Amino acid sequence: QVLTQPPSVSVAPGQTATISCEGNDIGSRSVHWYQQRPGQPPVLVVHDYSDRPSGIPERLSGSKSGHTATLIISRVEPGDEADYYCQVWDSRSDHLYVFGPGTKVTVL
Amino acid sequence: EVQLVESGGGLIQPGGSLRLSCAASGFSVTYDYVSWIRQAPGKGLEWAAVIYTDGSTYYAHSLRDRFVISRDNSKNAVFLQLNSLRVEDTAMYYCARMPAQTSRFHSWGQGTLVTVSS
C-alpha cells in the first residue's frame, strides 16, 4: 500500500484546509490522521476515517470517498500549522502499518 | 492518564547496539498493543515493530533481522533492541500505545534520539 499526500497546503486563518490521502485500498481500510507540530511527537487527531479522540476540536474532521481519505481543518488557526500524516494497516506491505509521506500545513 | 516514556537513546558507532525502553503507565502493555515508530531527521514517520497482547511480534521487513521488540509485564515496559546499527538508523524513536484490536497509534511518548555516527 502506497499512500499519497500533497507535500504542502497553505491556508489563511479562518479558512478551511483540506489534506488528501490517496491509496488503492483506502476504501476498505481504516484511515487514521496524526498532527505533528515542530519538535513534538505526533498526536492522533482523527481515527477510523472520521472519529475524533477526546480533546480534539470539532474543527478537525475526516471523510472518505473512493480511493481518497480527507482531513478537513475548518476555521484554521495559527496553532494548526504542523505536519499531518495519514496511516493505514496493510498486512501485505513491507511495513505492517503504513504512513503517508506527510503534508506540511502553513498558515499564512 | 496514559503516559509513555522512552529512554536509552544516544550516540553510537556504526555496528553497535542499543536497547531502547518504553515505560508505560495508565494502561497495561499486556492488554494493549505497543509499537515503535521512528523518524529520521527532517523525514516522515516509519513504523518499525509491534508487540501484540498475545506476545506475538512483527517488524518492518527491512528491520526484522536487526531489531527485536520485547516486553516486561512486571515492569509494564516494552523494549526495542537495536543491533548492527547503521548511519541510516539515526532517528527519533517513539513508542506508541495501540488499543487492542485497532490499527491506530492512540498515544505517543516524547521519543528518544538515536544517533549512529563514527
mmCIF file of C-alpha atoms in Angstrom, chain B residues 54-106:
data_model
loop_
_atom_site.group_PDB
_atom_site.id
_atom_site.type_symbol
_atom_site.label_atom_id
_atom_site.label_comp_id
_atom_site.label_asym_id
_atom_site.label_seq_id
_atom_site.Cartn_x
_atom_site.Cartn_y
_atom_site.Cartn_z
ATOM 1 C CA ASP B 54 -0.543 -12.370 22.982
ATOM 2 C CA GLY B 55 3.172 -11.588 22.801
ATOM 3 C CA SER B 56 3.480 -12.011 19.057
ATOM 4 C CA THR B 57 5.828 -9.591 17.336
ATOM 5 C CA TYR B 58 6.051 -8.126 13.855
ATOM 6 C CA TYR B 59 8.628 -5.954 12.165
ATOM 7 C CA ALA B 60 9.148 -3.813 9.124
ATOM 8 C CA HIS B 61 10.729 -6.221 6.648
ATOM 9 C CA SER B 62 13.893 -4.159 6.308
ATOM 10 C CA LEU B 63 14.473 -4.158 10.083
ATOM 11 C CA ARG B 64 13.476 -7.629 11.239
ATOM 12 C CA ASP B 65 16.971 -9.068 11.058
ATOM 13 C CA ARG B 66 18.445 -6.406 13.339
ATOM 14 C CA PHE B 67 15.697 -5.164 15.685
ATOM 15 C CA VAL B 68 13.977 -7.107 18.454
ATOM 16 C CA ILE B 69 10.904 -5.943 20.357
ATOM 17 C CA SER B 70 10.083 -7.405 23.756
ATOM 18 C CA ARG B 71 8.246 -6.542 26.944
ATOM 19 C CA ASP B 72 8.439 -6.999 30.697
ATOM 20 C CA ASN B 73 4.940 -7.421 32.066
ATOM 21 C CA SER B 74 6.039 -6.929 35.653
ATOM 22 C CA LYS B 75 7.558 -3.544 34.794
ATOM 23 C CA ASN B 76 4.815 -2.623 32.329
ATOM 24 C CA ALA B 77 7.525 -1.773 29.824
ATOM 25 C CA VAL B 78 8.384 -2.511 26.216
ATOM 26 C CA PHE B 79 11.873 -2.606 24.756
ATOM 27 C CA LEU B 80 13.473 -2.344 21.345
ATOM 28 C CA GLN B 81 16.887 -3.906 20.892
ATOM 29 C CA LEU B 82 18.759 -2.307 18.016
ATOM 30 C CA ASN B 83 21.657 -4.356 16.627
ATOM 31 C CA SER B 84 24.203 -3.808 13.871
ATOM 32 C CA LEU B 85 23.286 -0.170 13.762
ATOM 33 C CA ARG B 86 23.801 1.830 10.599
ATOM 34 C CA VAL B 87 24.088 5.532 9.944
ATOM 35 C CA GLU B 88 20.646 5.411 8.350
ATOM 36 C CA ASP B 89 19.129 4.201 11.639
ATOM 37 C CA THR B 90 19.696 7.688 13.031
ATOM 38 C CA ALA B 91 16.257 8.848 14.094
ATOM 39 C CA MET B 92 13.920 9.783 16.890
ATOM 40 C CA TYR B 93 12.345 6.578 18.152
ATOM 41 C CA TYR B 94 8.818 6.808 19.552
ATOM 42 C CA CYS B 95 6.805 4.161 21.325
ATOM 43 C CA ALA B 96 3.049 4.304 20.921
ATOM 44 C CA ARG B 97 0.051 2.652 22.509
ATOM 45 C CA MET B 98 -2.455 0.953 20.261
ATOM 46 C CA PRO B 99 -5.789 -0.078 21.777
ATOM 47 C CA ALA B 100 -6.099 -3.813 21.254
ATOM 48 C CA GLN B 101 -7.778 -4.890 18.031
ATOM 49 C CA THR B 102 -7.181 -1.474 16.469
ATOM 50 C CA SER B 103 -4.674 -0.193 13.963
ATOM 51 C CA ARG B 104 -4.240 3.329 15.335
ATOM 52 C CA PHE B 105 -1.439 4.807 17.431
ATOM 53 C CA HIS B 106 -3.544 6.400 20.101
#
